[in-house]
C-alpha cells in the first residue's frame, strides 16, 4: 500500500504545481499558466471510464495489478516525454503530453483504489487506508517540494522530470510485489453491465441516497476551513510567505502523516462508526484553531499549533473516510463504485467550499467564518449518527 500509494501520488504535482512553477520560471504568460490548470480534469472525470477497468482484464497480473502495471510503465514514458519539451518553447505539445499523463494517472488511481478495496481484509482497511494516504502524501512532497529544489539548485527542470520518470518506473516493483485478492470477483459480463450494474447494485441498498449525502457532507466543514487557509494566513493574519510555506510544508505534512497513521491504528480498535464520529468531531473542533489565529495577537507559534491540529485531525478523518468508501464498494464493481464515490466526495470541496468561502468571508469576516465552518460540519455528523446502524453493518460484513 505504501509503494502503490507513492506511485499514485507521484504524477499529480508533475502535471499541476510543479509544471506551473516550470512555466513561471520560463516566463510563460499568466493567462497560459491559468490554462494549464485544466490539465488535471481527468482526475475529476475518471468515473467515466472506470467501467472499462472493471470490465476488461489485461493478459497478465490479474484484473487490478495488470492495469496498474500498464499505466505505471506508460506514465514513466509520458513523464520522460515531458522532460524532452519545455514550457517556453513547446507549451502546446507539453500541455498535450501533460493531459495524457494526467489521464494515465487517473486510470492508475482507478485500478489502485479498486485493488486496495479488493485485497484488504475488513480488519486491515483502517491501516491500509492510512498507509495508502501516507504514500500518496510522500509522493506529492517528492514531486512537488523536492522537485522544485532539485530543478532550481541542482539538476534543472528536464533532468528533474527524467528523475521522476525513473522513480515512476521503479513503482512497478510495488505492483509486482503485491498479492492477488484471495477471492477475486469475476468481471462484469459485458461493458453495458459494467456501466449499469454498479449503479443498480448501489442504489438497491437501503438508504443509498442518504449514504451518498454523507459522502458529500462528512468533510465539508474541513473543506470550507481549508479552501482559503493560505490566503487567510497571508492576508488575514499577516504572516510572510516564508513563514506560511515553512509551517505548511514541515508541520502540516508531519501532522498529516501522524494523523493518518494514528487514524488507521484507532480505526482498527474503535471500529468504523466510532472512528468516523470521533474523527469528524475532531475535524470540526480543529477549525477553531484558525479562529484563535484570527483573534489572538500575531505570533507564529499560534499559527503553527493551529496548522498542526487542523492537519492532524484532517488526516485522521481522511483515513476513516477512505476506509468507509472501501467498505461501501462491492468487489465485482469496486473500480467503478470507488471512482464514483470519490468523485462525489469532491463535490463539496469543488462546488460548495470553493465558490462560497469568499462570499462568507466577505460577509462575516475571518473570525466568524471559522466559527461557521464548525457549524457546517455538524449536518454530516448528524447524518452519520442517523445511519449508525448501516455503518456498523459495514464493519460486521466480512465479504
C-alpha positions in Angstrom: 0.0 0.0 0.0 2.9 2.4 0.8 4.7 1.8 -2.5 1.5 1.9 -4.6 0.2 5.0 -2.7 3.5 6.6 -3.7 3.0 5.6 -7.3 -0.5 7.0 -7.2 0.6 10.4 -5.9 3.8 11.0 -7.9 2.3 12.2 -11.2 -0.1 14.7 -9.7 2.2 17.6 -8.9 4.2 17.0 -12.1 1.1 18.0 -14.1 0.0 20.7 -11.7 2.0 22.8 -9.3 5.5 21.7 -10.5 4.5 22.2 -14.1 3.1 25.6 -13.3 6.3 26.5 -11.5 8.4 25.4 -14.5 6.2 27.6 -16.8 6.5 30.5 -14.5 10.3 30.3 -14.4 10.4 30.2 -18.2 8.3 33.4 -18.5 5.1 31.9 -19.7 2.2 34.4 -19.5 -0.2 34.2 -16.6 -3.1 33.5 -19.0 -1.3 30.5 -20.4 -0.4 29.2 -16.9 -4.0 29.5 -16.0 -4.8 27.3 -19.0 -2.5 24.7 -17.6 -4.8 24.2 -14.6 -7.2 22.4 -17.0 -4.7 19.6 -17.4 -5.9 17.8 -14.3 -9.6 17.5 -15.5 -9.1 13.7 -15.8 -8.9 13.3 -12.1 -12.5 14.7 -11.8 -13.9 12.7 -14.7 -12.3 9.4 -14.1 -15.6 7.7 -13.2 -16.5 8.0 -16.9 -14.0 5.2 -18.0 -13.8 3.3 -14.7 -16.3 0.7 -16.1 -13.6 -0.2 -18.7 -11.2 -1.0 -15.9 -13.9 -3.2 -14.2 -14.8 -5.0 -17.4 -11.6 -5.7 -19.2 -8.7 -7.8 -17.8 -5.1 -7.5 -19.0 -3.5 -10.8 -20.0 -1.0 -10.6 -17.1 -1.1 -9.9 -13.3 -4.8 -10.1 -13.0 -7.6 -7.5 -13.3 -6.3 -4.8 -11.0 -2.5 -5.3 -11.0 -2.4 -5.7 -14.8 -4.0 -2.2 -15.3 -1.7 -0.7 -12.6 1.5 -2.1 -14.3 0.5 -0.9 -17.8 -0.3 2.6 -16.6 2.8 2.8 -14.5 5.1 2.0 -17.4 3.2 4.4 -19.7 3.4 7.1 -17.0 7.1 6.7 -16.9 7.3 7.1 -20.6 4.9 10.1 -20.5 6.9 11.9 -17.8 10.1 11.3 -19.7 8.4 12.9 -22.8 7.6 15.9 -20.7 11.3 16.3 -19.9 12.1 16.5 -23.7 9.8 19.6 -24.0 9.8 23.0 -22.3 7.0 25.4 -21.5 8.9 28.3 -23.1 9.3 26.7 -26.5 6.7 23.9 -26.7 3.9 24.9 -24.4 1.1 23.3 -26.6 2.9 20.0 -27.0 3.9 19.9 -23.3 0.3 20.6 -22.3 -0.9 17.8 -24.5 1.6 15.3 -23.0 0.6 16.5 -19.5 -3.1 15.8 -20.3 -2.1 12.2 -21.4 -0.1 11.8 -18.2 -3.0 13.0 -16.1 -5.3 10.6 -17.9 -3.0 7.7 -17.3 -2.5 8.8 -13.6 -6.3 8.9 -13.1 -6.6 5.4 -14.7 -3.9 4.1 -12.3 -5.9 5.6 -9.4 -9.0 3.8 -10.6 -7.2 0.4 -10.6 -5.3 1.1 -7.4 -8.4 2.2 -5.5 -10.2 -1.0 -6.7 -7.1 -3.2 -5.8 -6.9 -1.8 -2.3 -10.6 -2.3 -1.8 -10.4 -5.9 -3.1 -7.2 -7.1 -1.4 -7.5 -5.6 2.1 -9.4 -7.6 4.7 -12.1 -5.9 6.8 -9.8 -5.5 9.8 -7.0 -4.1 7.5 -9.0 -1.3 6.0 -8.0 1.3 8.5 -4.3 0.6 8.4 -4.4 0.1 4.6 -6.2 3.4 4.1 -3.7 5.2 6.4 -0.6 3.8 4.7 -2.1 4.4 1.3 -2.6 8.1 2.1 0.9 8.3 3.6 2.5 7.0 0.4 0.4 9.5 -1.6 1.5 12.4 0.6 5.1 11.5 0.5 5.0 11.3 -3.3 3.4 14.7 -3.5 6.3 16.0 -1.4 8.8 14.4 -3.7 7.2 15.5 -7.0 6.3 18.9 -5.5 8.6 20.4 -3.0 11.7 18.3 -3.6 11.3 18.5 -7.4 11.3 22.4 -7.2 14.5 22.3 -5.1 16.3 19.9 -7.5 15.2 21.8 -10.5 16.2 25.2 -9.1 19.5 24.3 -7.4 20.8 21.0 -8.7 19.6 19.3 -11.8 17.5 21.7 -13.8 13.9 21.1 -15.0 14.5 18.5 -17.7 16.8 16.3 -15.6 14.4 16.5 -12.6 11.5 15.3 -14.8 13.7 12.4 -16.1 14.4 11.5 -12.5 10.7 11.5 -11.7 10.2 9.2 -14.7 12.7 6.7 -13.3 11.0 6.8 -9.9 7.7 6.2 -11.6 9.1 3.1 -13.4 10.5 1.8 -10.1 7.0 1.9 -8.7 6.2 -1.2 -10.9 8.0 -3.1 -8.2 5.1 -2.4 -5.8 2.7 -3.8 -8.3 4.7 -7.0 -8.9 5.2 -7.5 -5.2 1.5 -7.0 -4.3 -0.6 -10.2 -3.8 -3.7 -11.0 -5.7 -7.0 -10.8 -3.8 -7.7 -14.1 -2.0 -11.2 -14.4 -3.6 -11.1 -12.3 -6.8 -14.6 -11.5 -8.2 -15.3 -12.1 -11.9 -15.6 -9.0 -14.1 -19.0 -7.9 -15.4 -20.2 -10.0 -18.3 -20.4 -7.0 -20.7 -19.4 -3.3 -20.9 -23.0 -2.3 -20.6 -23.4 -4.3 -17.4 -20.1 -2.8 -16.2 -21.8 0.6 -16.5 -25.3 -0.2 -15.2 -24.8 -2.9 -12.6 -22.6 -0.9 -10.2 -25.3 1.8 -10.1 -28.1 -0.7 -9.8 -26.4 -2.6 -7.1 -25.6 0.5 -5.1 -29.0 2.2 -5.4 -30.8 -1.1 -4.5 -29.3 -0.8 -1.0 -31.5 0.6 1.8 -30.8 4.3 2.4 -28.4 4.6 -0.6 -29.3 8.3 -1.1 -28.5 9.3 2.4 -25.2 7.4 2.3 -24.3 9.5 -0.8 -25.3 12.6 1.0 -23.0 11.5 3.9 -20.1 11.2 1.4 -20.6 14.8 0.4 -21.1 16.2 3.9 -18.6 14.3 6.1 -15.6 16.5 5.3 -17.5 19.6 4.2 -16.6 21.7 7.2 -12.9 20.7 6.8 -13.2 21.7 3.1 -14.6 25.2 3.9 -11.9 25.8 6.5 -9.1 24.8 4.1 -10.4 26.5 1.0 -8.7 29.8 1.6 -6.5 28.9 4.6 -3.3 30.0 2.9 -4.9 33.3 1.8 -6.1 33.8 5.4 -2.6 33.2 6.9 -1.0 35.6 4.4 -3.6 38.3 4.0 -5.9 38.0 7.0 -3.3 37.1 9.7 -0.3 38.9 8.2 2.3 36.1 8.1 5.0 36.1 5.4 5.1 33.6 2.6 8.2 32.1 4.0 6.6 31.6 7.4 3.4 30.1 5.9 5.4 27.9 3.5 7.7 26.6 6.2 4.9 25.8 8.6 2.6 24.2 6.0 5.4 22.1 4.5 7.0 20.9 7.7 4.4 21.0 10.4 1.4 20.4 8.0 2.9 17.4 6.3 4.3 15.9 9.6 0.9 16.4 11.3 -1.0 14.8 8.4 1.3 11.8 8.4 0.8 11.3 12.2 -2.9 11.8 11.7 -3.4 9.2 9.0 -1.3 6.6 10.9 -3.0 7.3 14.2 -6.3 7.2 12.5 -5.6 3.8 10.9 -4.5 2.4 14.3 -7.5 3.8 16.2 -9.9 2.7 13.5 -8.8 -0.9 14.0 -9.6 -0.6 17.7 -12.7 1.5 17.6 -14.5 0.3 14.5 -15.7 2.3 11.5 -18.6 4.1 13.0 -17.0 5.3 16.3 -13.9 6.3 14.4 -15.9 8.3 11.8 -17.8 10.1 14.6 -14.7 10.8 16.8 -12.5 12.0 13.9 -15.4 14.0 12.5 -15.8 15.8 15.8 -12.1 16.5 16.0 -12.1 17.8 12.4 -14.8 20.3 13.3 -13.2 21.4 16.6 -9.8 21.8 15.0 -11.2 24.6 12.8 -11.3 26.7 15.9 -7.5 26.9 15.7 -7.8 29.2 12.8 -10.4 31.3 14.7 -7.8 31.6 17.5 -5.2 32.8 15.0 -7.7 35.4 13.7 -8.5 36.9 17.1 -5.3 36.4 19.0 -2.1 38.5 18.9 0.1 37.8 15.9 2.5 35.0 16.7 4.0 32.3 14.5 3.7 29.7 17.3 -0.1 30.2 17.4 -0.2 29.7 13.7 1.9 26.6 13.9 -0.3 25.0 16.5 -3.4 25.8 14.5 -2.0 24.3 11.3 -0.7 21.2 13.1 -4.0 20.5 14.8 -6.0 21.0 11.6 -3.8 18.7 9.6 -3.6 16.1 12.4 -7.4 15.9 12.7 -7.9 16.1 9.0 -5.5 13.2 8.4 -7.4 11.1 10.9 -10.7 11.9 9.2 -9.2 11.1 5.8 -8.1 7.7 7.0 -11.6 6.8 8.3 -13.3 8.3 5.2 -11.2 6.2 2.8 -11.9 3.1 4.8 -15.7 4.0 4.6 -15.5 4.3 0.8 -13.7 0.9 0.6 -16.3 -0.7 2.7 -19.1 0.7 0.5 -17.7 -0.9 -2.7 -18.8 -4.3 -3.9 -15.7 -6.2 -5.1 -17.1 -7.0 -8.6 -17.6 -3.3 -9.3 -15.0 -1.7 -7.0 -13.3 0.3 -9.7 -16.5 2.0 -10.9 -18.1 2.4 -7.4 -14.9 3.8 -5.8 -14.4 6.2 -8.7 -18.0 7.4 -8.4 -17.9 7.8 -4.6 -14.5 9.6 -4.7 -15.8 12.0 -7.4 -18.9 12.6 -5.3 -16.7 13.4 -2.3 -15.1 16.2 -4.3 -18.4 17.9 -4.9 -18.5 19.7 -1.6 -14.9 20.9 -1.9 -15.1 21.9 -5.6 -18.6 23.3 -6.0 -19.6 24.4 -2.5 -16.5 25.4 -0.5 -14.6 26.9 -3.4 -17.3 29.4 -4.6 -19.0 30.1 -1.3 -15.9 30.6 1.0 -15.0 34.1 -0.4 -18.7 35.2 -0.1 -18.9 34.1 3.6 -15.5 35.7 4.4 -16.5 38.9 2.8 -19.8 39.0 4.7 -18.8 37.6 8.1 -15.1 38.4 8.4 -12.4 35.7 9.1 -13.2 35.1 12.8 -16.9 34.5 12.3 -16.2 32.5 9.1 -14.1 29.9 11.0 -16.8 29.6 13.7 -19.3 28.9 10.9 -17.2 26.1 9.5 -17.7 24.2 12.7 -21.5 24.6 12.2 -21.1 23.4 8.6 -19.5 20.2 9.8 -22.5 19.3 12.1 -25.0 18.1 9.4 -22.6 15.4 8.3 -22.1 14.2 11.8 -25.9 14.2 12.4 -26.4 12.1 9.3 -23.6 9.8 10.4 -25.4 9.3 13.7 -28.7 8.6 11.9 -27.1 6.0 9.7 -25.0 4.4 12.5 -26.7 1.0 12.2 -25.7 0.8 8.5 -22.1 1.9 9.1 -21.9 -0.7 11.9 -23.2 -3.3 9.5 -20.4 -2.5 7.1 -18.0 -3.3 10.0 -19.6 -6.6 10.5 -19.6 -7.5 6.8 -16.6 -9.8 6.1 -17.3 -10.1 2.4 
